[in-house]
Short mmCIF file of C-alpha atoms in Angstrom, two decimals:
data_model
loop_
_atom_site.label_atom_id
_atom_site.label_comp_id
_atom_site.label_asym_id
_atom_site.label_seq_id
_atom_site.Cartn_x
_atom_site.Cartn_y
_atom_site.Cartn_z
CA UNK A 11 0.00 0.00 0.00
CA UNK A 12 1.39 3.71 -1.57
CA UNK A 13 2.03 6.15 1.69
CA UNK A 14 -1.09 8.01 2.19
CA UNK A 15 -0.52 11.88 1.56
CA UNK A 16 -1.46 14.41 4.10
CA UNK A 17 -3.21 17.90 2.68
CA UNK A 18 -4.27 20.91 4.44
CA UNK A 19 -6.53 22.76 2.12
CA UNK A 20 -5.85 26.72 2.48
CA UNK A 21 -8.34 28.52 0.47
CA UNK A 22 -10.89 31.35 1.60
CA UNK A 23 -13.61 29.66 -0.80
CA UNK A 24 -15.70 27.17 1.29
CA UNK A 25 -17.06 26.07 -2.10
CA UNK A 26 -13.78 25.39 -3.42
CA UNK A 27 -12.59 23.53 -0.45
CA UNK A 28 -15.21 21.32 -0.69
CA UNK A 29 -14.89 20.53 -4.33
CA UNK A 30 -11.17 19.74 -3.98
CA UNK A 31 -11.81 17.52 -0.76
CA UNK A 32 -14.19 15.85 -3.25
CA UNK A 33 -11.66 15.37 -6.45
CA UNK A 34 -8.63 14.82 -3.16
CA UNK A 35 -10.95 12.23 -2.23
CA UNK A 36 -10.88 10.18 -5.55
CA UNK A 37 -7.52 9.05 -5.10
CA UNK A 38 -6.46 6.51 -2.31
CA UNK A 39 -3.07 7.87 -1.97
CA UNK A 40 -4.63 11.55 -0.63
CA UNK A 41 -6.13 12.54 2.48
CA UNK A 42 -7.33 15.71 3.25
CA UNK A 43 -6.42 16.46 6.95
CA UNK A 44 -7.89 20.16 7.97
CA UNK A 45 -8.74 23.41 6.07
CA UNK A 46 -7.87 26.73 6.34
CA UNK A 47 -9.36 30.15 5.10
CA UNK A 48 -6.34 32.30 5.37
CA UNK A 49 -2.81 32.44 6.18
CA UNK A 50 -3.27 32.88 10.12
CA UNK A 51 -5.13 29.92 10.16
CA UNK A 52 -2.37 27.97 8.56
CA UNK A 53 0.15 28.89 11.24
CA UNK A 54 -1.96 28.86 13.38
CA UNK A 55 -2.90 24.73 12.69
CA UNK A 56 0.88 24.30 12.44
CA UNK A 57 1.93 25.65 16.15
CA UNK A 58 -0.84 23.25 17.18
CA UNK A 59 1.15 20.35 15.77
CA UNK A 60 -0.80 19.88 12.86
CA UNK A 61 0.97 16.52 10.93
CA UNK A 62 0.74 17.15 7.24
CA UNK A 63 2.75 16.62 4.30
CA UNK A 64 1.52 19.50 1.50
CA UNK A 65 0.16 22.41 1.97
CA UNK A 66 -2.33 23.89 -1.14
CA UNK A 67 -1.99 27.07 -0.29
CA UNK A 68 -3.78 30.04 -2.28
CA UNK A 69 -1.94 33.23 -2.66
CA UNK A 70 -5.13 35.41 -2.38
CA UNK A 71 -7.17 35.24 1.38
CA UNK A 72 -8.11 37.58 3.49
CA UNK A 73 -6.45 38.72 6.78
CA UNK A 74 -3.27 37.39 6.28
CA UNK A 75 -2.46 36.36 2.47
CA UNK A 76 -1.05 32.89 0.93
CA UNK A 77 2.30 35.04 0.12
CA UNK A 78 2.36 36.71 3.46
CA UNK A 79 2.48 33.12 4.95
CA UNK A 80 5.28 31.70 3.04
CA UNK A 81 6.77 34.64 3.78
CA UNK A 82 6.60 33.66 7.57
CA UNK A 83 7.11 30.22 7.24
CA UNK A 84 10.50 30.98 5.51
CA UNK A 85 11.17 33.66 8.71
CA UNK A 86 10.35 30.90 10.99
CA UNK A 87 12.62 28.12 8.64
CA UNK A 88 9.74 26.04 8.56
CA UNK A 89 9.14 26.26 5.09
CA UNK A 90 11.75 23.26 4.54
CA UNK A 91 9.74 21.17 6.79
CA UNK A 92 6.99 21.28 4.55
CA UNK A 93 5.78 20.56 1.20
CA UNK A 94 3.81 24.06 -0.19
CA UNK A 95 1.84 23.75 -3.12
CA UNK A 96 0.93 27.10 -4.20
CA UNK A 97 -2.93 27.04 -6.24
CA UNK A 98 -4.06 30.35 -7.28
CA UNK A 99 -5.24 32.24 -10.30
CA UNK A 100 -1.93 34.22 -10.66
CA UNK A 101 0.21 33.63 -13.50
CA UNK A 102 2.34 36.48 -14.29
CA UNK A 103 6.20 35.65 -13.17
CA UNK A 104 6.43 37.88 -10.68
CA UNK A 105 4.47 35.51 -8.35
CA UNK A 106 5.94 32.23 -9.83
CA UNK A 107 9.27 33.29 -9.29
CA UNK A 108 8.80 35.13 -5.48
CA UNK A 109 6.94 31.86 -4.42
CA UNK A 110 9.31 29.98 -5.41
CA UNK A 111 12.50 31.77 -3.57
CA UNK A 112 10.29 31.92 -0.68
CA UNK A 113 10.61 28.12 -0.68
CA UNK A 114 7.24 26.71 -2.25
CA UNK A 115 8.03 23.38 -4.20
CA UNK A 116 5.27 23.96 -6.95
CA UNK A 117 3.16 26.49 -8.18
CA UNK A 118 -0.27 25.56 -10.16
CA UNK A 119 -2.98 27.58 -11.79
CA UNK A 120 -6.36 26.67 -10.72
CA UNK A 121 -7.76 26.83 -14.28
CA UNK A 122 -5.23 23.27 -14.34
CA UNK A 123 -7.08 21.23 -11.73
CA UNK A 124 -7.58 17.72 -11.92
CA UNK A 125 -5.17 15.08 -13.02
CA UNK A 126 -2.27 18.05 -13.32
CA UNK A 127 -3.19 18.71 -9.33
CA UNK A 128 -2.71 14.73 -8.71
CA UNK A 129 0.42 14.52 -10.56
CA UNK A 130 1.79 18.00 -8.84
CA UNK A 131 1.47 16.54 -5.30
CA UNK A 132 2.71 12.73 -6.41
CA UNK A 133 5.67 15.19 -7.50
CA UNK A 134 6.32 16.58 -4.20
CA UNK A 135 5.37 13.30 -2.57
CA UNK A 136 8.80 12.18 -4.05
CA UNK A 137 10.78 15.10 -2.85
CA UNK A 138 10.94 17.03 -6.18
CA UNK A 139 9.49 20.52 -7.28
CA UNK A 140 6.36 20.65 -9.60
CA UNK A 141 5.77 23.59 -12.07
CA UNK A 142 3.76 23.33 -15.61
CA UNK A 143 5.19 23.79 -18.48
CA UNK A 144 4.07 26.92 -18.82
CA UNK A 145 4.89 28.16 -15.27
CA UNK A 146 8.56 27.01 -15.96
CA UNK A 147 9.26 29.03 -18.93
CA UNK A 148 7.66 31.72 -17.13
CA UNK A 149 9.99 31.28 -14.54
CA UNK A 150 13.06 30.50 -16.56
CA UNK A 151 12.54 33.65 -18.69
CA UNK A 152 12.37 35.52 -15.44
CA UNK A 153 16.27 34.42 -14.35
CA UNK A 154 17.55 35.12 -18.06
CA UNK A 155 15.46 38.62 -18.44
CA UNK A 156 19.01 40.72 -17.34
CA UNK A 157 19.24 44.32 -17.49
CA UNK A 158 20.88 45.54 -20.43
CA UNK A 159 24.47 46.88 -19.36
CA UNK A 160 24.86 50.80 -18.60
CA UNK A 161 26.92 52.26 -21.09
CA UNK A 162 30.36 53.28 -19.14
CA UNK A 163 30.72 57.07 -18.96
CA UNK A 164 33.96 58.70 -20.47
CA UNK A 165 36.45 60.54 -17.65
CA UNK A 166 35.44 63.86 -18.40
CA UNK A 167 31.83 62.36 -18.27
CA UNK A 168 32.63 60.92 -15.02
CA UNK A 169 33.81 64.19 -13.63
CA UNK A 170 30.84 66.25 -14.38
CA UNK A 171 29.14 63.67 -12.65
CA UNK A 172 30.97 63.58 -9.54
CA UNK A 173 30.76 67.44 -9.36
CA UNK A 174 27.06 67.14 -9.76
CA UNK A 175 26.16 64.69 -7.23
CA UNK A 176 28.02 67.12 -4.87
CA UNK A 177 25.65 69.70 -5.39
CA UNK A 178 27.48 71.79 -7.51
CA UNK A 179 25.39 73.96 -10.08
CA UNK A 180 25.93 73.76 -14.04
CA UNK A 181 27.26 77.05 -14.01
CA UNK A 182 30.02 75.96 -11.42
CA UNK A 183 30.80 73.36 -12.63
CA UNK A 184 31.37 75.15 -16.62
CA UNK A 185 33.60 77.79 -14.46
CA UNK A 186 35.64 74.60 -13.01
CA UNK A 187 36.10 72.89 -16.03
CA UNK A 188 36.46 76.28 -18.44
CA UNK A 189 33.57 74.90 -20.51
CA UNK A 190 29.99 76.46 -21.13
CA UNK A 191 27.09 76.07 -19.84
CA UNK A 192 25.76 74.23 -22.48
CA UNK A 193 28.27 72.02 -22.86
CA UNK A 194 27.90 70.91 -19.23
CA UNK A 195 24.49 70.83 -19.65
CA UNK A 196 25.09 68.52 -22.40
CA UNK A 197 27.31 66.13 -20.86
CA UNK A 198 24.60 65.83 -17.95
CA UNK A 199 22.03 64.71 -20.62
CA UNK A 200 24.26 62.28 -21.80
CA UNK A 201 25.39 60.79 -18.21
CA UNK A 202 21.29 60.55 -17.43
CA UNK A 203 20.60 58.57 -20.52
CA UNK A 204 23.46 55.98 -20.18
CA UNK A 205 22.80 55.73 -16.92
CA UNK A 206 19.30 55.37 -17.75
CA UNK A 207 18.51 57.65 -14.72
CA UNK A 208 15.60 60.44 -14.75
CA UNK A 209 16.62 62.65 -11.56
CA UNK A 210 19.15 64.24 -9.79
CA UNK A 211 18.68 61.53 -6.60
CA UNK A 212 19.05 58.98 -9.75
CA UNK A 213 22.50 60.31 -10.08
CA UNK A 214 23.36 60.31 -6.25
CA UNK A 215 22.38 56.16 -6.09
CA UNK A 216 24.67 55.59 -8.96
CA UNK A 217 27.51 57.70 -6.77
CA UNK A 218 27.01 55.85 -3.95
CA UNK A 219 26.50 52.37 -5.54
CA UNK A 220 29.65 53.13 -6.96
CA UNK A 221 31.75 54.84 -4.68
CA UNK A 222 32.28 58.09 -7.13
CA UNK A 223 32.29 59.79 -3.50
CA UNK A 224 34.77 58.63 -2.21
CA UNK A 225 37.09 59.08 -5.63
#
C-alpha cells in the first residue's frame, strides 16, 4: 500500500474547499487532513502540531495572504519542513518566481485542476518541485530577463558627474572645467541617458552604488 498523503486545504472559498476535498478524495493515496481560510489559520494549525505533508496554499485570502504566509514560514525556517503547493489564479512571473524563492516546491494555476493537481502533489510526494510547463518558462525567462548593461561614462563624463552629485550647479561646474554652460548641460544629458537615470537623486544612487564619493 502507496504512503497516504497528508493535505491541508488553504483557500478562503468554502465552495472550493469542498470541491477539492471531493476530487482529493478520488484518489487513495490523498487525504485531506484540515482546512484553512487564510494564512493565520495555517500557522496557526501548524503551532498546534498539525501533521501534514503539503500544503495547497492560495496566494489570495483575506487577513493574512497565501504570500504573506510563506513569507513567515520561511522567517520561521519552517518552510523546509513542509511541502507548499501554491494554487491560485496568478500567473504572471512575478508571483511564480517570489513563491518559489520563498521556498514553495510547486506552483499551479487553478484553471489546471484535476489530473495536473494529482500529478503536482505525487511530485512533491517524491521530494521534487512541480511547475507546468508553462509556469517554468515563465519562470526561466524571469532568471535570463538581465538588465541591459549601462553604457560606461567617459572621464570627463565621469567628472561632471561627480561634481554634480556634490551639489554643484551647471554654471560651477562650466567655471571649473572652463567649458559652457551648455556644454555641461550637455554632458549631464548624456550621463542621465546611459545611466538610464531620470533625476538628480538617480545620479546620487549611482555615486554611492559606486563609490564616485569617495574618488
Amino acid at each position: 500500500m502507496s504512503r497516504i498523503l497528508k493535505i491541508l486545504l488553504a483557500d478562503d472559498h468554502s465552495i472550493l474547499r469542498t470541491g477539492l476535498k471531493l476530487l482529493l478524495s478520488t484518489q487513495n493515496d490523498f487525504k485531506v487532513v484540515a482546512e484553512a481560510s487564510n494564512g493565520k489559520e495555517v500557522l496557526d494549525l501548524l503551532a498546534k502540531g498539525l501533521d501534514v505533508d503539503v500544503i495547497l496554499l492560495d496566494l489570495s485570502m483575506p487577513v493574512m495572504s497565501g504570500l504573506d504566509c510563506l513569507r513567515e514560514l520561511n522567517r520561521l525556517q519552517k518552510i523546509s519542513e513542509i511541502n507548499v503547493l501554491v494554487l491560485t489564479m496568478y500567473n504572471e512571473r512575478q508571483y511564480i518566481k517570489e513563491v518559489m524563492l520563498l521556498g514553495a516546491k510547486g506552483y499551479l494555476r487553478k484553471d489546471t485542476l484535476d489530473t495536473e493537481l494529482f500529478k503536482a502533489l505525487r511530485t512533491l510526494a517524491e521530494g521534487k518541485r512541480y511547475l507546468a510547463e508553462g509556469d517554468a518558462s515563465i519562470l526561466l525567462d524571469s532568471l535570463i530577463d538581465v538588465p541591459k548593461k549601462k553604457e560606461s561614462l567617459s572621464t570627463r563624463e565621469e567628472e561632471v558627474l561627480n561634481y554634480i552629485v556634490r551639489g554643484y550647479s551647471l554654471s560651477d561646474i562650466a567655471q571649473k572645467l572652463c567649458l559652457s554652460v551648455k556644454t555641461i548641460s550637455t554632458y549631464k544629458t548624456r550621463i542621465m541617458t546611459k545611466l538610464n537615470c531620470k533625476q538628480n537623486s538617480d545620479l546620487v544612487n549611482y555615486a554611492l552604488k559606486n563609490n564616485f564619493l569617495n574618488k
